[in-house]
Amino acid sequence: QGQLVESGGGVVQPGRSLRLSCAASGVTFSKNGMHWVRQAPGKGLEWVAAIWYDGSKKYYADSVKGRFTISRDNSKNTLYLQMNSLRAEDTAVYYCASPIDLTYYFDYWGQGTLVTVSS
Amino acid sequence: DIQMTQSPSSVSASVGDRVTITCRASQGISSWLAWYQQKPGEAPKLLIHSASSLQSGVPSRFSGSGSGTEFILNISSLQPEDFATYYCQQVNSFPRGTFGQGTKVDIK
């Protein structure tokens, strides 16, 4: 059974940067597109970014475009989210998710990592 | 951008009740819709994909229907483990998949 495990969350000051990681195991990571989804405290789910299986295409929500960068290292089975110019409104649990056995639907999710942007 | 609107925002129900949650899309999305269940402190779990296809391992009391702009999630007989928040998600504009705002199902 496949597993996604996020790491890298923490408390960071506004304007600073943070990099999240998502390590995949038990799945053919290099064949699957990967996504980041976030959830602010007490709020709903927000799709953040996506990357093609080979890294050739990347997509971002308007709320993070120009500040966040999604990337992947297929040799390490790891997905990344580089977050720059962080704002208080970026405070959320960040999940990596992927359509592994399905084509478009997120059937695999990590447990999430909390990012708190505060001075 | 496609907007997804769920109703109600919350519903109080008892074990054994039938619960119906509606999700409306701001434009037609065919059957490109998923339903997720999320319990506090946990990641979302896929229940239904393609509007009406039950994900493997999900109990048959869950069912989905609809196409175009209106979709329904039904729980035929609510069980204690079903108290959670439910989200719809459109993937018509994949990879950008908009979620609804969520519907919390709590104990009456």
mmCIF file of C-alpha atoms in Angstrom:
data_model
loop_
_atom_site.group_PDB
_atom_site.id
_atom_site.type_symbol
_atom_site.label_atom_id
_atom_site.label_comp_id
_atom_site.label_asym_id
_atom_site.label_seq_id
_atom_site.Cartn_x
_atom_site.Cartn_y
_atom_site.Cartn_z
ATOM 1 C CA GLN A 1 0.000 0.000 0.000
ATOM 2 C CA GLY A 2 1.394 3.355 -1.044
ATOM 3 C CA GLN A 3 2.143 6.159 1.334
ATOM 4 C CA LEU A 4 2.800 9.891 1.134
ATOM 5 C CA VAL A 5 4.579 11.598 4.024
ATOM 6 C CA GLU A 6 4.964 15.370 4.263
ATOM 7 C CA SER A 7 7.604 17.222 6.245
ATOM 8 C CA GLY A 8 9.098 20.679 6.572
ATOM 9 C CA GLY A 9 6.276 22.582 8.236
ATOM 10 C CA GLY A 10 6.813 24.959 11.123
ATOM 11 C CA VAL A 11 6.519 28.526 12.318
ATOM 12 C CA VAL A 12 7.942 31.201 10.030
ATOM 13 C CA GLN A 13 7.825 34.991 10.020
ATOM 14 C CA PRO A 14 5.924 36.898 7.323
ATOM 15 C CA GLY A 15 8.042 37.500 4.245
ATOM 16 C CA ARG A 16 10.307 34.531 4.918
ATOM 17 C CA SER A 17 10.583 31.226 3.042
ATOM 18 C CA LEU A 18 9.941 27.564 3.769
ATOM 19 C CA ARG A 19 10.277 24.360 1.755
ATOM 20 C CA LEU A 20 7.922 21.447 2.201
ATOM 21 C CA SER A 21 8.691 17.887 1.131
ATOM 22 C CA CYS A 22 6.471 14.915 0.387
ATOM 23 C CA ALA A 23 8.137 11.506 0.289
ATOM 24 C CA ALA A 24 6.358 8.742 -1.596
ATOM 25 C CA SER A 25 6.745 5.029 -0.975
ATOM 26 C CA GLY A 26 5.001 1.954 -2.302
ATOM 27 C CA VAL A 27 3.834 3.751 -5.450
ATOM 28 C CA THR A 28 5.391 4.348 -8.855
ATOM 29 C CA PHE A 29 6.086 7.979 -8.087
ATOM 30 C CA SER A 30 7.635 8.823 -11.454
ATOM 31 C CA LYS A 31 4.444 7.904 -13.320
ATOM 32 C CA ASN A 32 2.053 10.119 -11.357
ATOM 33 C CA GLY A 33 1.204 13.783 -11.282
ATOM 34 C CA MET A 34 1.375 15.297 -7.826
ATOM 35 C CA HIS A 35 -0.547 18.057 -6.102
ATOM 36 C CA TRP A 36 -0.455 20.256 -3.012
ATOM 37 C CA VAL A 37 -3.734 21.070 -1.234
ATOM 38 C CA ARG A 38 -3.968 23.255 1.853
ATOM 39 C CA GLN A 39 -6.471 23.832 4.632
ATOM 40 C CA ALA A 40 -6.421 26.927 6.800
ATOM 41 C CA PRO A 41 -7.400 26.357 10.448
ATOM 42 C CA GLY A 42 -11.128 25.647 10.656
ATOM 43 C CA LYS A 43 -11.581 26.236 6.925
ATOM 44 C CA GLY A 44 -12.121 24.189 3.789
ATOM 45 C CA LEU A 45 -9.765 22.644 1.276
ATOM 46 C CA GLU A 46 -7.902 24.755 -1.290
ATOM 47 C CA TRP A 47 -6.016 23.320 -4.252
ATOM 48 C CA VAL A 48 -2.568 24.979 -4.391
ATOM 49 C CA ALA A 49 -0.349 23.520 -7.114
ATOM 50 C CA ALA A 50 0.213 20.568 -9.420
ATOM 51 C CA ILE A 51 3.123 19.104 -11.344
ATOM 52 C CA TRP A 52 3.173 16.637 -14.215
ATOM 53 C CA TYR A 53 4.700 13.183 -13.686
ATOM 54 C CA ASP A 54 7.941 14.251 -15.384
ATOM 55 C CA GLY A 55 7.996 17.820 -14.063
ATOM 56 C CA SER A 56 7.386 19.250 -17.519
ATOM 57 C CA LYS A 57 4.253 21.183 -16.581
ATOM 58 C CA LYS A 58 3.352 23.078 -13.429
ATOM 59 C CA TYR A 59 0.140 24.780 -12.361
ATOM 60 C CA TYR A 60 -0.650 27.150 -9.504
ATOM 61 C CA ALA A 61 -3.622 28.693 -7.772
ATOM 62 C CA ASP A 62 -3.806 32.461 -8.273
ATOM 63 C CA SER A 63 -3.344 32.937 -4.522
ATOM 64 C CA VAL A 64 0.206 31.532 -4.629
ATOM 65 C CA LYS A 65 1.342 32.192 -8.197
ATOM 66 C CA GLY A 66 4.701 33.939 -8.291
ATOM 67 C CA ARG A 67 5.470 33.074 -4.659
ATOM 68 C CA PHE A 68 5.316 29.259 -4.530
ATOM 69 C CA THR A 69 7.201 26.779 -6.712
ATOM 70 C CA ILE A 70 6.340 23.114 -7.040
ATOM 71 C CA SER A 71 9.054 20.664 -8.069
ATOM 72 C CA ARG A 72 9.918 16.991 -7.841
ATOM 73 C CA ASP A 73 12.895 14.657 -7.802
ATOM 74 C CA ASN A 74 11.852 11.325 -9.263
ATOM 75 C CA SER A 75 15.182 9.758 -8.300
ATOM 76 C CA LYS A 76 14.288 10.438 -4.660
ATOM 77 C CA ASN A 77 10.515 9.826 -4.960
ATOM 78 C CA THR A 78 10.012 13.252 -3.431
ATOM 79 C CA LEU A 79 7.764 16.228 -4.154
ATOM 80 C CA TYR A 80 8.592 19.749 -2.995
ATOM 81 C CA LEU A 81 6.839 23.057 -2.425
ATOM 82 C CA GLN A 82 9.108 26.074 -2.114
ATOM 83 C CA MET A 83 7.154 28.856 -0.439
ATOM 84 C CA ASN A 84 8.555 32.379 -0.596
ATOM 85 C CA SER A 85 7.229 35.742 0.594
ATOM 86 C CA LEU A 86 4.962 33.983 3.056
ATOM 87 C CA ARG A 87 1.894 35.764 4.369
ATOM 88 C CA ALA A 88 -0.335 35.213 7.394
ATOM 89 C CA GLU A 89 -3.035 33.895 5.063
ATOM 90 C CA ASP A 90 -0.715 31.067 3.981
ATOM 91 C CA THR A 91 -1.093 29.556 7.464
ATOM 92 C CA ALA A 92 -2.563 26.104 6.870
ATOM 93 C CA VAL A 93 -2.058 22.378 6.926
ATOM 94 C CA TYR A 94 -0.448 21.464 3.613
ATOM 95 C CA TYR A 95 -1.275 18.070 2.125
ATOM 96 C CA CYS A 96 0.357 16.373 -0.818
ATOM 97 C CA ALA A 97 -2.115 14.331 -2.820
ATOM 98 C CA SER A 98 -2.139 12.302 -5.975
ATOM 99 C CA PRO A 99 -4.349 10.367 -8.350
ATOM 100 C CA ILE A 100 -2.395 7.119 -8.142
ATOM 101 C CA ASP A 101 -4.879 4.371 -9.110
ATOM 102 C CA LEU A 102 -7.336 6.814 -10.670
ATOM 103 C CA THR A 103 -6.665 9.334 -13.418
ATOM 104 C CA TYR A 104 -8.008 12.587 -12.014
ATOM 105 C CA TYR A 105 -9.129 11.951 -8.452
ATOM 106 C CA PHE A 106 -6.993 12.147 -5.306
ATOM 107 C CA ASP A 107 -7.030 8.629 -3.948
ATOM 108 C CA TYR A 108 -3.777 9.092 -2.024
ATOM 109 C CA TRP A 109 -3.150 11.817 0.552
ATOM 110 C CA GLY A 110 -0.373 12.487 3.012
ATOM 111 C CA GLN A 111 -1.098 13.219 6.672
ATOM 112 C CA GLY A 112 -0.360 16.927 6.243
ATOM 113 C CA THR A 113 2.203 19.334 7.671
ATOM 114 C CA LEU A 114 1.291 22.565 9.459
ATOM 115 C CA VAL A 115 2.733 25.872 8.329
ATOM 116 C CA THR A 116 2.193 28.840 10.626
ATOM 117 C CA VAL A 117 3.134 32.293 9.379
ATOM 118 C CA SER A 118 3.392 34.631 12.326
ATOM 119 C CA SER A 119 5.669 37.275 13.732
ATOM 120 C CA ASP B 1 -12.850 29.738 -12.625
ATOM 121 C CA ILE B 2 -15.428 27.137 -11.716
ATOM 122 C CA GLN B 3 -17.030 27.726 -8.319
ATOM 123 C CA MET B 4 -18.487 24.884 -6.254
ATOM 124 C CA THR B 5 -21.262 25.574 -3.729
ATOM 125 C CA GLN B 6 -22.396 22.995 -1.203
ATOM 126 C CA SER B 7 -25.605 22.976 0.776
ATOM 127 C CA PRO B 8 -26.314 22.814 3.577
ATOM 128 C CA SER B 9 -23.165 24.054 5.336
ATOM 129 C CA SER B 10 -24.022 21.822 8.255
ATOM 130 C CA VAL B 11 -26.611 19.218 9.102
ATOM 131 C CA SER B 12 -27.536 17.602 12.384
ATOM 132 C CA ALA B 13 -28.667 14.018 12.107
ATOM 133 C CA SER B 14 -29.148 10.859 14.120
ATOM 134 C CA VAL B 15 -27.742 7.397 13.598
ATOM 135 C CA GLY B 16 -29.905 5.654 11.015
ATOM 136 C CA ASP B 17 -31.016 8.870 9.302
ATOM 137 C CA ARG B 18 -30.731 9.465 5.582
ATOM 138 C CA VAL B 19 -28.532 12.452 4.799
ATOM 139 C CA THR B 20 -28.438 14.328 1.502
ATOM 140 C CA ILE B 21 -25.780 16.882 0.558
ATOM 141 C CA THR B 22 -25.956 18.968 -2.610
ATOM 142 C CA CYS B 23 -23.091 20.424 -4.626
ATOM 143 C CA ARG B 24 -23.652 22.926 -7.435
ATOM 144 C CA ALA B 25 -21.098 23.970 -10.037
ATOM 145 C CA SER B 26 -21.050 27.468 -11.525
ATOM 146 C CA GLN B 27 -20.816 25.916 -14.981
ATOM 147 C CA GLY B 28 -21.303 22.477 -16.431
ATOM 148 C CA ILE B 29 -18.689 19.910 -15.428
ATOM 149 C CA SER B 30 -20.242 16.763 -16.931
ATOM 150 C CA SER B 31 -19.515 14.034 -14.362
ATOM 151 C CA TRP B 32 -16.102 15.300 -13.328
ATOM 152 C CA LEU B 33 -16.867 15.354 -9.632
ATOM 153 C CA ALA B 34 -15.556 13.715 -6.485
ATOM 154 C CA TRP B 35 -16.785 13.533 -2.898
ATOM 155 C CA TYR B 36 -14.384 13.356 0.062
ATOM 156 C CA GLN B 37 -14.912 12.694 3.750
ATOM 157 C CA GLN B 38 -12.696 14.367 6.327
ATOM 158 C CA LYS B 39 -12.597 13.671 10.048
ATOM 159 C CA PRO B 40 -10.907 16.059 12.504
ATOM 160 C CA GLY B 41 -7.123 15.817 12.394
ATOM 161 C CA GLU B 42 -7.159 13.508 9.385
ATOM 162 C CA ALA B 43 -6.543 13.862 5.664
ATOM 163 C CA PRO B 44 -9.533 13.769 3.326
ATOM 164 C CA LYS B 45 -10.635 10.366 2.089
ATOM 165 C CA LEU B 46 -12.045 9.773 -1.387
ATOM 166 C CA LEU B 47 -15.583 8.358 -1.273
ATOM 167 C CA ILE B 48 -17.026 8.857 -4.746
ATOM 168 C CA HIS B 49 -15.435 9.711 -8.097
ATOM 169 C CA SER B 50 -16.867 10.435 -11.521
ATOM 170 C CA ALA B 51 -20.009 11.696 -9.708
ATOM 171 C CA SER B 52 -21.393 8.247 -8.949
ATOM 172 C CA SER B 53 -18.594 5.662 -8.781
ATOM 173 C CA LEU B 54 -17.988 4.285 -5.316
ATOM 174 C CA GLN B 55 -14.304 4.190 -4.403
ATOM 175 C CA SER B 56 -12.971 0.771 -3.459
ATOM 176 C CA GLY B 57 -13.571 -0.075 0.193
ATOM 177 C CA VAL B 58 -16.229 2.590 0.766
ATOM 178 C CA PRO B 59 -19.495 1.276 2.284
ATOM 179 C CA SER B 60 -22.454 0.998 -0.060
ATOM 180 C CA ARG B 61 -24.582 3.306 2.117
ATOM 181 C CA PHE B 62 -22.728 6.126 0.356
ATOM 182 C CA SER B 63 -23.947 7.014 -3.133
ATOM 183 C CA GLY B 64 -23.509 9.872 -5.546
ATOM 184 C CA SER B 65 -25.574 11.151 -8.430
ATOM 185 C CA GLY B 66 -25.873 14.057 -10.826
ATOM 186 C CA SER B 67 -24.208 15.562 -13.830
ATOM 187 C CA GLY B 68 -23.774 18.964 -15.374
ATOM 188 C CA THR B 69 -24.137 21.478 -12.561
ATOM 189 C CA GLU B 70 -26.008 19.674 -9.768
ATOM 190 C CA PHE B 71 -24.729 16.742 -7.751
ATOM 191 C CA ILE B 72 -25.897 14.859 -4.691
ATOM 192 C CA LEU B 73 -24.174 12.764 -2.044
ATOM 193 C CA ASN B 74 -26.502 10.455 -0.150
ATOM 194 C CA ILE B 75 -25.788 8.540 3.021
ATOM 195 C CA SER B 76 -28.632 6.044 3.254
ATOM 196 C CA SER B 77 -28.366 5.138 6.942
ATOM 197 C CA LEU B 78 -25.988 7.287 8.959
ATOM 198 C CA GLN B 79 -23.509 5.390 11.112
ATOM 199 C CA PRO B 80 -21.501 6.738 14.066
ATOM 200 C CA GLU B 81 -18.313 6.758 11.989
ATOM 201 C CA ASP B 82 -19.950 8.953 9.325
ATOM 202 C CA PHE B 83 -19.982 12.077 11.459
ATOM 203 C CA ALA B 84 -17.477 14.180 9.555
ATOM 204 C CA THR B 85 -17.148 16.993 7.035
ATOM 205 C CA TYR B 86 -17.839 16.247 3.383
ATOM 206 C CA TYR B 87 -16.374 18.095 0.404
ATOM 207 C CA CYS B 88 -17.139 17.983 -3.280
ATOM 208 C CA GLN B 89 -14.402 18.703 -5.835
ATOM 209 C CA GLN B 90 -14.663 19.384 -9.543
ATOM 210 C CA VAL B 91 -11.881 18.119 -11.789
ATOM 211 C CA ASN B 92 -13.348 19.380 -15.057
ATOM 212 C CA SER B 93 -10.569 21.967 -15.056
ATOM 213 C CA PHE B 94 -7.938 19.419 -13.998
ATOM 214 C CA PRO B 95 -5.292 19.821 -12.748
ATOM 215 C CA ARG B 96 -6.984 22.800 -11.077
ATOM 216 C CA GLY B 97 -9.600 21.117 -8.920
ATOM 217 C CA THR B 98 -11.894 23.436 -6.982
ATOM 218 C CA PHE B 99 -13.432 22.221 -3.743
ATOM 219 C CA GLY B 100 -16.774 23.125 -2.267
ATOM 220 C CA GLN B 101 -16.780 24.848 1.123
ATOM 221 C CA GLY B 102 -17.711 21.674 2.976
ATOM 222 C CA THR B 103 -20.737 20.255 4.800
ATOM 223 C CA LYS B 104 -20.374 19.238 8.421
ATOM 224 C CA VAL B 105 -22.511 16.321 9.539
ATOM 225 C CA ASP B 106 -22.855 16.261 13.301
ATOM 226 C CA ILE B 107 -24.868 14.456 15.912
ATOM 227 C CA LYS B 108 -28.404 15.639 16.565
#
